PDB file of C-alpha atoms in Angstrom:
ATOM      1  CA  MET A   1      96.114 151.780  60.996  1.00  0.00           C
ATOM      2  CA  ASN A   2      96.890 151.746  56.821  1.00  0.00           C
ATOM      3  CA  VAL A   3      99.255 149.730  54.885  1.00  0.00           C
ATOM      4  CA  GLU A   4     101.659 152.494  54.640  1.00  0.00           C
ATOM      5  CA  THR A   5     102.457 152.672  58.441  1.00  0.00           C
ATOM      6  CA  ARG A   6     102.513 149.240  59.043  1.00  0.00           C
ATOM      7  CA  VAL A   7     105.556 148.622  56.862  1.00  0.00           C
ATOM      8  CA  GLY A   8     108.034 149.603  59.217  1.00  0.00           C
ATOM      9  CA  PRO A   9     106.607 147.734  62.238  1.00  0.00           C
ATOM     10  CA  ARG A  10     105.981 144.899  60.058  1.00  0.00           C
ATOM     11  CA  LEU A  11     109.746 144.837  58.518  1.00  0.00           C
ATOM     12  CA  SER A  12     111.099 145.281  62.322  1.00  0.00           C
ATOM     13  CA  VAL A  13     109.512 142.155  62.948  1.00  0.00           C
ATOM     14  CA  LEU A  14     110.805 140.293  59.853  1.00  0.00           C
ATOM     15  CA  ARG A  15     113.989 141.281  60.752  1.00  0.00           C
ATOM     16  CA  LYS A  16     114.372 140.271  64.445  1.00  0.00           C
ATOM     17  CA  LEU A  17     112.950 136.659  63.316  1.00  0.00           C
ATOM     18  CA  GLY A  18     115.575 136.682  60.463  1.00  0.00           C
ATOM     19  CA  LEU A  19     113.089 136.904  57.324  1.00  0.00           C
ATOM     20  CA  ALA A  20     113.853 139.928  56.050  1.00  0.00           C
ATOM     21  CA  ASN A  21     115.820 139.013  53.351  1.00  0.00           C
ATOM     22  CA  LEU A  22     113.530 136.113  52.734  1.00  0.00           C
ATOM     23  CA  VAL A  23     109.791 137.269  52.656  1.00  0.00           C
ATOM     24  CA  ASN A  24     108.203 140.887  52.094  1.00  0.00           C
ATOM     25  CA  THR A  25     105.946 142.564  54.245  1.00  0.00           C
ATOM     26  CA  GLU A  26     103.100 142.961  51.295  1.00  0.00           C
ATOM     27  CA  ARG A  27      99.434 141.472  51.616  1.00  0.00           C
ATOM     28  CA  MET A  28      98.341 138.766  48.917  1.00  0.00           C
ATOM     29  CA  ASP A  29      95.194 138.256  47.709  1.00  0.00           C
ATOM     30  CA  ILE A  30      93.631 135.418  48.953  1.00  0.00           C
ATOM     31  CA  ALA A  31      89.910 136.118  48.676  1.00  0.00           C
ATOM     32  CA  ALA A  32      89.224 133.203  46.601  1.00  0.00           C
ATOM     33  CA  ALA A  33      90.896 130.564  48.802  1.00  0.00           C
ATOM     34  CA  HIS A  34      89.538 132.243  51.725  1.00  0.00           C
ATOM     35  CA  GLU A  35      85.955 131.823  50.490  1.00  0.00           C
ATOM     36  CA  ALA A  36      86.779 128.247  49.562  1.00  0.00           C
ATOM     37  CA  LEU A  37      87.825 127.528  53.232  1.00  0.00           C
ATOM     38  CA  VAL A  38      84.658 128.992  54.702  1.00  0.00           C
ATOM     39  CA  ARG A  39      82.293 127.074  52.461  1.00  0.00           C
ATOM     40  CA  ARG A  40      84.141 124.108  53.227  1.00  0.00           C
ATOM     41  CA  GLN A  41      83.887 124.551  56.968  1.00  0.00           C
ATOM     42  CA  ALA A  42      80.280 125.211  56.848  1.00  0.00           C
ATOM     43  CA  VAL A  43      79.693 121.492  56.764  1.00  0.00           C
ATOM     44  CA  PRO A  44      80.615 118.690  59.041  1.00  0.00           C
ATOM     45  CA  GLU A  45      83.620 116.190  57.780  1.00  0.00           C
ATOM     46  CA  ARG A  46      85.395 113.039  58.830  1.00  0.00           C
ATOM     47  CA  ILE A  47      88.923 113.353  58.087  1.00  0.00           C
ATOM     48  CA  HIS A  48      91.468 110.669  58.535  1.00  0.00           C
ATOM     49  CA  THR A  49      95.230 112.019  59.207  1.00  0.00           C
ATOM     50  CA  ASP A  50      98.162 111.140  60.961  1.00  0.00           C
ATOM     51  CA  GLY A  51      96.816 108.037  62.049  1.00  0.00           C
ATOM     52  CA  LEU A  52      93.935 109.500  63.833  1.00  0.00           C
ATOM     53  CA  ILE A  53      90.426 109.510  62.740  1.00  0.00           C
ATOM     54  CA  VAL A  54      88.601 113.314  63.570  1.00  0.00           C
ATOM     55  CA  ASP A  55      85.228 114.358  62.901  1.00  0.00           C
ATOM     56  CA  VAL A  56      84.854 118.075  62.646  1.00  0.00           C
ATOM     57  CA  PRO A  57      81.653 119.713  63.289  1.00  0.00           C
ATOM     58  CA  ALA A  58      80.314 122.332  60.797  1.00  0.00           C
ATOM     59  CA  GLY A  59      81.810 125.805  61.588  1.00  0.00           C
ATOM     60  CA  VAL A  60      84.616 124.087  63.376  1.00  0.00           C
ATOM     61  CA  TYR A  61      88.370 124.218  61.535  1.00  0.00           C
ATOM     62  CA  HIS A  62      89.091 121.842  59.352  1.00  0.00           C
ATOM     63  CA  PRO A  63      92.543 120.198  59.581  1.00  0.00           C
ATOM     64  CA  LEU A  64      92.919 119.470  55.870  1.00  0.00           C
ATOM     65  CA  PRO A  65      96.290 118.159  54.101  1.00  0.00           C
ATOM     66  CA  ASP A  66      97.200 121.737  53.348  1.00  0.00           C
ATOM     67  CA  SER A  67      95.892 123.407  56.643  1.00  0.00           C
ATOM     68  CA  SER A  68      97.826 125.426  59.075  1.00  0.00           C
ATOM     69  CA  SER A  69      96.927 122.579  61.424  1.00  0.00           C
ATOM     70  CA  GLU A  70      98.852 120.353  59.709  1.00  0.00           C
ATOM     71  CA  PHE A  71     101.521 122.579  59.115  1.00  0.00           C
ATOM     72  CA  PHE A  72     101.928 122.655  62.824  1.00  0.00           C
ATOM     73  CA  ILE A  73     101.867 118.846  63.262  1.00  0.00           C
ATOM     74  CA  ARG A  74     104.432 118.484  60.651  1.00  0.00           C
ATOM     75  CA  ASN A  75     106.887 120.806  62.850  1.00  0.00           C
ATOM     76  CA  ILE A  76     105.903 119.310  66.090  1.00  0.00           C
ATOM     77  CA  LYS A  77     107.168 115.945  64.760  1.00  0.00           C
ATOM     78  CA  GLY A  78     110.666 117.409  64.885  1.00  0.00           C
ATOM     79  CA  MET A  79     110.421 118.374  68.321  1.00  0.00           C
ATOM     80  CA  ASN A  80     112.039 116.352  71.246  1.00  0.00           C
ATOM     81  CA  PRO A  81     109.046 115.022  73.220  1.00  0.00           C
ATOM     82  CA  ASN A  82     110.984 114.060  76.198  1.00  0.00           C
ATOM     83  CA  LEU A  83     111.595 117.711  77.036  1.00  0.00           C
ATOM     84  CA  VAL A  84     108.021 118.412  76.948  1.00  0.00           C
ATOM     85  CA  ALA A  85     106.056 117.156  80.326  1.00  0.00           C
ATOM     86  CA  LYS A  86     103.097 119.379  79.945  1.00  0.00           C
ATOM     87  CA  THR A  87     101.495 120.999  77.237  1.00  0.00           C
ATOM     88  CA  LEU A  88      98.557 123.367  76.589  1.00  0.00           C
ATOM     89  CA  GLU A  89      96.573 123.887  73.294  1.00  0.00           C
ATOM     90  CA  ILE A  90      94.650 127.049  72.947  1.00  0.00           C
ATOM     91  CA  GLY A  91      91.878 127.308  70.266  1.00  0.00           C
ATOM     92  CA  ALA A  92      92.217 123.277  69.993  1.00  0.00           C
ATOM     93  CA  GLY A  93      89.147 123.645  67.361  1.00  0.00           C
ATOM     94  CA  CYS A  94      88.373 119.580  66.516  1.00  0.00           C
ATOM     95  CA  GLY A  95      91.811 118.967  68.912  1.00  0.00           C
ATOM     96  CA  ILE A  96      93.759 117.293  66.204  1.00  0.00           C
ATOM     97  CA  ILE A  97      96.977 118.702  67.430  1.00  0.00           C
ATOM     98  CA  SER A  98      96.602 117.795  70.836  1.00  0.00           C
ATOM     99  CA  LEU A  99      95.314 114.576  69.884  1.00  0.00           C
ATOM    100  CA  PHE A 100      98.629 114.072  68.250  1.00  0.00           C
ATOM    101  CA  ILE A 101     100.397 114.961  71.129  1.00  0.00           C
ATOM    102  CA  ALA A 102      98.383 112.611  72.980  1.00  0.00           C
ATOM    103  CA  ALA A 103      98.768 110.020  70.553  1.00  0.00           C
ATOM    104  CA  ASN A 104     102.775 110.392  70.681  1.00  0.00           C
ATOM    105  CA  TRP A 105     103.934 111.766  73.534  1.00  0.00           C
ATOM    106  CA  THR A 106     103.758 110.848  77.219  1.00  0.00           C
ATOM    107  CA  SER A 107     103.016 114.758  77.804  1.00  0.00           C
ATOM    108  CA  ARG A 108     100.142 115.705  79.980  1.00  0.00           C
ATOM    109  CA  THR A 109      97.831 117.749  77.105  1.00  0.00           C
ATOM    110  CA  VAL A 110      95.532 120.097  77.649  1.00  0.00           C
ATOM    111  CA  ALA A 111      93.290 121.610  74.883  1.00  0.00           C
ATOM    112  CA  THR A 112      90.952 124.450  75.275  1.00  0.00           C
ATOM    113  CA  ASP A 113      88.648 126.583  72.877  1.00  0.00           C
ATOM    114  CA  ILE A 114      86.175 129.450  73.356  1.00  0.00           C
ATOM    115  CA  SER A 115      83.645 127.272  71.695  1.00  0.00           C
ATOM    116  CA  PRO A 116      81.857 124.698  73.168  1.00  0.00           C
ATOM    117  CA  ILE A 117      80.993 122.929  70.083  1.00  0.00           C
ATOM    118  CA  ALA A 118      84.966 122.617  69.608  1.00  0.00           C
ATOM    119  CA  VAL A 119      85.317 121.542  73.089  1.00  0.00           C
ATOM    120  CA  GLN A 120      82.772 118.508  73.007  1.00  0.00           C
ATOM    121  CA  ALA A 121      84.610 117.901  69.382  1.00  0.00           C
ATOM    122  CA  THR A 122      87.842 117.589  71.115  1.00  0.00           C
ATOM    123  CA  LEU A 123      86.436 115.155  73.819  1.00  0.00           C
ATOM    124  CA  ASP A 124      84.459 113.064  71.221  1.00  0.00           C
ATOM    125  CA  ASN A 125      87.422 112.585  69.254  1.00  0.00           C
ATOM    126  CA  ALA A 126      89.827 111.684  72.135  1.00  0.00           C
ATOM    127  CA  ARG A 127      87.442 109.011  72.744  1.00  0.00           C
ATOM    128  CA  LEU A 128      87.104 108.130  69.146  1.00  0.00           C
ATOM    129  CA  ASN A 129      90.779 107.237  69.253  1.00  0.00           C
ATOM    130  CA  ASN A 130      90.987 106.078  72.541  1.00  0.00           C
ATOM    131  CA  LEU A 131      93.190 108.755  73.713  1.00  0.00           C
ATOM    132  CA  ASN A 132      93.767 111.083  77.370  1.00  0.00           C
ATOM    133  CA  LEU A 133      93.967 114.335  77.202  1.00  0.00           C
ATOM    134  CA  THR A 134      92.238 117.304  79.297  1.00  0.00           C
ATOM    135  CA  ALA A 135      89.687 119.866  77.312  1.00  0.00           C
ATOM    136  CA  TYR A 136      87.420 122.347  78.592  1.00  0.00           C
ATOM    137  CA  GLN A 137      86.040 125.773  77.158  1.00  0.00           C
ATOM    138  CA  SER A 138      88.286 129.066  77.852  1.00  0.00           C
ATOM    139  CA  ASP A 139      88.717 132.149  76.009  1.00  0.00           C
ATOM    140  CA  LEU A 140      92.450 132.106  75.881  1.00  0.00           C
ATOM    141  CA  PHE A 141      93.202 131.906  79.409  1.00  0.00           C
ATOM    142  CA  GLU A 142      90.659 133.445  81.311  1.00  0.00           C
ATOM    143  CA  GLU A 143      89.515 129.844  82.659  1.00  0.00           C
ATOM    144  CA  ILE A 144      93.218 128.457  83.103  1.00  0.00           C
ATOM    145  CA  GLU A 145      94.598 128.767  86.448  1.00  0.00           C
ATOM    146  CA  GLU A 146      97.235 126.023  85.598  1.00  0.00           C
ATOM    147  CA  ILE A 147     101.074 127.482  85.033  1.00  0.00           C
ATOM    148  CA  GLY A 148     104.229 125.710  84.326  1.00  0.00           C
ATOM    149  CA  PHE A 149     103.407 124.292  80.739  1.00  0.00           C
ATOM    150  CA  ASP A 150     106.660 123.293  78.646  1.00  0.00           C
ATOM    151  CA  LEU A 151     104.803 124.046  75.543  1.00  0.00           C
ATOM    152  CA  ILE A 152     101.679 126.345  74.776  1.00  0.00           C
ATOM    153  CA  ILE A 153     100.578 126.123  71.273  1.00  0.00           C
ATOM    154  CA  PHE A 154      98.048 128.213  69.511  1.00  0.00           C
ATOM    155  CA  ASN A 155      97.020 127.759  65.634  1.00  0.00           C
ATOM    156  CA  THR A 156      96.300 131.727  65.459  1.00  0.00           C
ATOM    157  CA  PRO A 157      93.508 132.877  63.493  1.00  0.00           C
ATOM    158  CA  MET A 158      95.800 134.789  60.983  1.00  0.00           C
ATOM    159  CA  ILE A 159      93.854 136.843  58.444  1.00  0.00           C
ATOM    160  CA  ASP A 160      94.094 140.610  59.154  1.00  0.00           C
ATOM    161  CA  LYS A 161      90.128 141.371  58.574  1.00  0.00           C
ATOM    162  CA  ASN A 162      86.878 142.022  60.517  1.00  0.00           C
ATOM    163  CA  PRO A 163      85.239 138.652  60.582  1.00  0.00           C
ATOM    164  CA  GLU A 164      81.808 138.428  58.593  1.00  0.00           C
ATOM    165  CA  ASN A 165      80.552 135.360  60.063  1.00  0.00           C
ATOM    166  CA  ASP A 166      80.968 132.820  63.137  1.00  0.00           C
ATOM    167  CA  ILE A 167      83.510 130.772  60.965  1.00  0.00           C
ATOM    168  CA  GLU A 168      85.644 133.830  60.343  1.00  0.00           C
ATOM    169  CA  LYS A 169      85.387 134.893  63.821  1.00  0.00           C
ATOM    170  CA  PHE A 170      86.232 131.554  65.499  1.00  0.00           C
ATOM    171  CA  SER A 171      88.863 130.354  63.291  1.00  0.00           C
ATOM    172  CA  LEU A 172      89.933 132.410  60.681  1.00  0.00           C
ATOM    173  CA  CYS A 173      90.283 136.262  61.448  1.00  0.00           C
ATOM    174  CA  ASP A 174      92.307 138.088  64.040  1.00  0.00           C
ATOM    175  CA  PRO A 175      91.687 141.942  63.177  1.00  0.00           C
ATOM    176  CA  ASN A 176      94.564 143.896  63.827  1.00  0.00           C
ATOM    177  CA  GLY A 177      96.125 141.249  65.891  1.00  0.00           C
ATOM    178  CA  ARG A 178      94.240 141.751  68.974  1.00  0.00           C
ATOM    179  CA  ILE A 179      94.094 138.167  69.436  1.00  0.00           C
ATOM    180  CA  THR A 180      97.605 136.918  68.829  1.00  0.00           C
ATOM    181  CA  GLU A 181      98.435 140.113  71.000  1.00  0.00           C
ATOM    182  CA  SER A 182      96.699 139.322  74.113  1.00  0.00           C
ATOM    183  CA  TYR A 183      97.384 135.512  73.669  1.00  0.00           C
ATOM    184  CA  LEU A 184     101.259 136.519  73.819  1.00  0.00           C
ATOM    185  CA  ARG A 185     100.523 138.672  76.786  1.00  0.00           C
ATOM    186  CA  GLN A 186      98.749 135.865  78.882  1.00  0.00           C
ATOM    187  CA  ALA A 187     101.016 132.843  77.489  1.00  0.00           C
ATOM    188  CA  ARG A 188     104.050 134.147  79.208  1.00  0.00           C
ATOM    189  CA  HIS A 189     102.545 133.835  82.705  1.00  0.00           C
ATOM    190  CA  HIS A 190     101.196 130.243  82.383  1.00  0.00           C
ATOM    191  CA  LEU A 191     105.105 129.072  81.071  1.00  0.00           C
ATOM    192  CA  SER A 192     107.841 127.253  82.896  1.00  0.00           C
ATOM    193  CA  LYS A 193     111.148 128.281  83.194  1.00  0.00           C
ATOM    194  CA  ASP A 194     112.275 126.883  79.881  1.00  0.00           C
ATOM    195  CA  GLY A 195     108.771 126.646  78.243  1.00  0.00           C
ATOM    196  CA  LEU A 196     108.301 127.790  74.546  1.00  0.00           C
ATOM    197  CA  ILE A 197     105.300 129.524  73.321  1.00  0.00           C
ATOM    198  CA  ILE A 198     104.428 128.519  69.471  1.00  0.00           C
ATOM    199  CA  PHE A 199     101.930 130.411  67.094  1.00  0.00           C
ATOM    200  CA  SER A 200     101.345 130.988  63.516  1.00  0.00           C
ATOM    201  CA  ILE A 201     101.673 134.285  61.433  1.00  0.00           C
ATOM    202  CA  CYS A 202     101.550 134.752  57.446  1.00  0.00           C
ATOM    203  CA  ASN A 203     101.702 137.243  54.868  1.00  0.00           C
ATOM    204  CA  ASN A 204      98.264 138.926  55.733  1.00  0.00           C
ATOM    205  CA  SER A 205      98.623 138.580  59.619  1.00  0.00           C
ATOM    206  CA  ALA A 206      98.865 141.807  61.729  1.00  0.00           C
ATOM    207  CA  TYR A 207     101.900 140.243  62.854  1.00  0.00           C
ATOM    208  CA  GLU A 208     103.416 143.690  63.823  1.00  0.00           C
ATOM    209  CA  VAL A 209     102.140 143.289  67.140  1.00  0.00           C
ATOM    210  CA  LEU A 210     104.912 141.214  68.204  1.00  0.00           C
ATOM    211  CA  ASP A 211     106.642 144.452  68.717  1.00  0.00           C
ATOM    212  CA  SER A 212     104.562 145.530  71.452  1.00  0.00           C
ATOM    213  CA  VAL A 213     105.106 142.217  73.531  1.00  0.00           C
ATOM    214  CA  ASP A 214     108.854 141.854  74.993  1.00  0.00           C
ATOM    215  CA  LEU A 215     109.776 137.989  74.299  1.00  0.00           C
ATOM    216  CA  ASP A 216     112.364 136.510  72.598  1.00  0.00           C
ATOM    217  CA  TYR A 217     110.976 135.478  69.542  1.00  0.00           C
ATOM    218  CA  SER A 218     112.495 132.656  66.722  1.00  0.00           C
ATOM    219  CA  ILE A 219     111.303 130.829  63.633  1.00  0.00           C
ATOM    220  CA  VAL A 220     110.287 127.269  64.258  1.00  0.00           C
ATOM    221  CA  GLY A 221     108.909 126.467  60.800  1.00  0.00           C
ATOM    222  CA  LEU A 222     108.818 128.189  57.675  1.00  0.00           C
ATOM    223  CA  GLU A 223     106.731 127.462  54.426  1.00  0.00           C
ATOM    224  CA  LEU A 224     106.780 129.485  51.185  1.00  0.00           C
ATOM    225  CA  ALA A 225     104.186 128.529  48.978  1.00  0.00           C
ATOM    226  CA  TYR A 226     102.168 129.946  45.903  1.00  0.00           C
ATOM    227  CA  SER A 227     102.716 133.022  44.357  1.00  0.00           C
ATOM    228  CA  GLY A 228     104.985 134.234  47.098  1.00  0.00           C
ATOM    229  CA  PHE A 229     102.277 133.323  49.983  1.00  0.00           C
ATOM    230  CA  TRP A 230     104.304 132.522  53.030  1.00  0.00           C
ATOM    231  CA  ARG A 231     103.413 131.179  56.602  1.00  0.00           C
ATOM    232  CA  ALA A 232     105.422 130.682  59.806  1.00  0.00           C
ATOM    233  CA  ILE A 233     105.371 129.360  63.200  1.00  0.00           C
ATOM    234  CA  VAL A 234     107.179 131.640  65.685  1.00  0.00           C
ATOM    235  CA  GLY A 235     108.251 130.493  69.017  1.00  0.00           C
ATOM    236  CA  ALA A 236     108.753 132.710  71.900  1.00  0.00           C
ATOM    237  CA  ARG A 237     110.348 132.503  75.112  1.00  0.00           C
ATOM    238  CA  ASN A 238     110.341 135.068  78.302  1.00  0.00           C
TER     239      ASN A 238
END
């Protein structure tokens, strides 16, 4: 779909989210920042953040201070943990979001990822921080039989771009929003009655796919950054 034919659907979604008068539908040139992120993720790193020590293997998303992982955690800190008995994270990467929840909430915490390297990193980091959680490999909800989650989280790959390497494929790119759309269609069947699905979008996401999945959407978090770049955490309920 070309840019011109996407403007209408994108504006429709922004209106539903209450953002149409605050942000625009235009994409941004983030090539330089994106390439720098890919290079940094090509090497392993130990990160100290939010009271946790996290070892991140090469090729797994790095939860740096300005990362979308930290964006999620800042907003999760504002949630009421007493309302969340069971949490599921899709695409957990090194596990930082699930680790934060396991460290600070009493919620049963389940973390999954399509990458076996990421799953092992999550388990290793749980042991490193003396935390209890469940982690296993799954392509979205393919291996998830459990239902009734009060909170389902996916720090969605946000860039609408065909991946050119494994780092882009597994943590950064969602061409035509196919991953986001599939996540939303499946997540609703694993949610508790009053549960909440959260995921991320930005200027360069194919967020127009939200219009194809009939859920009740709202903004959970919003950041307006450099030169008009914006990103949001969207909540969805059945």
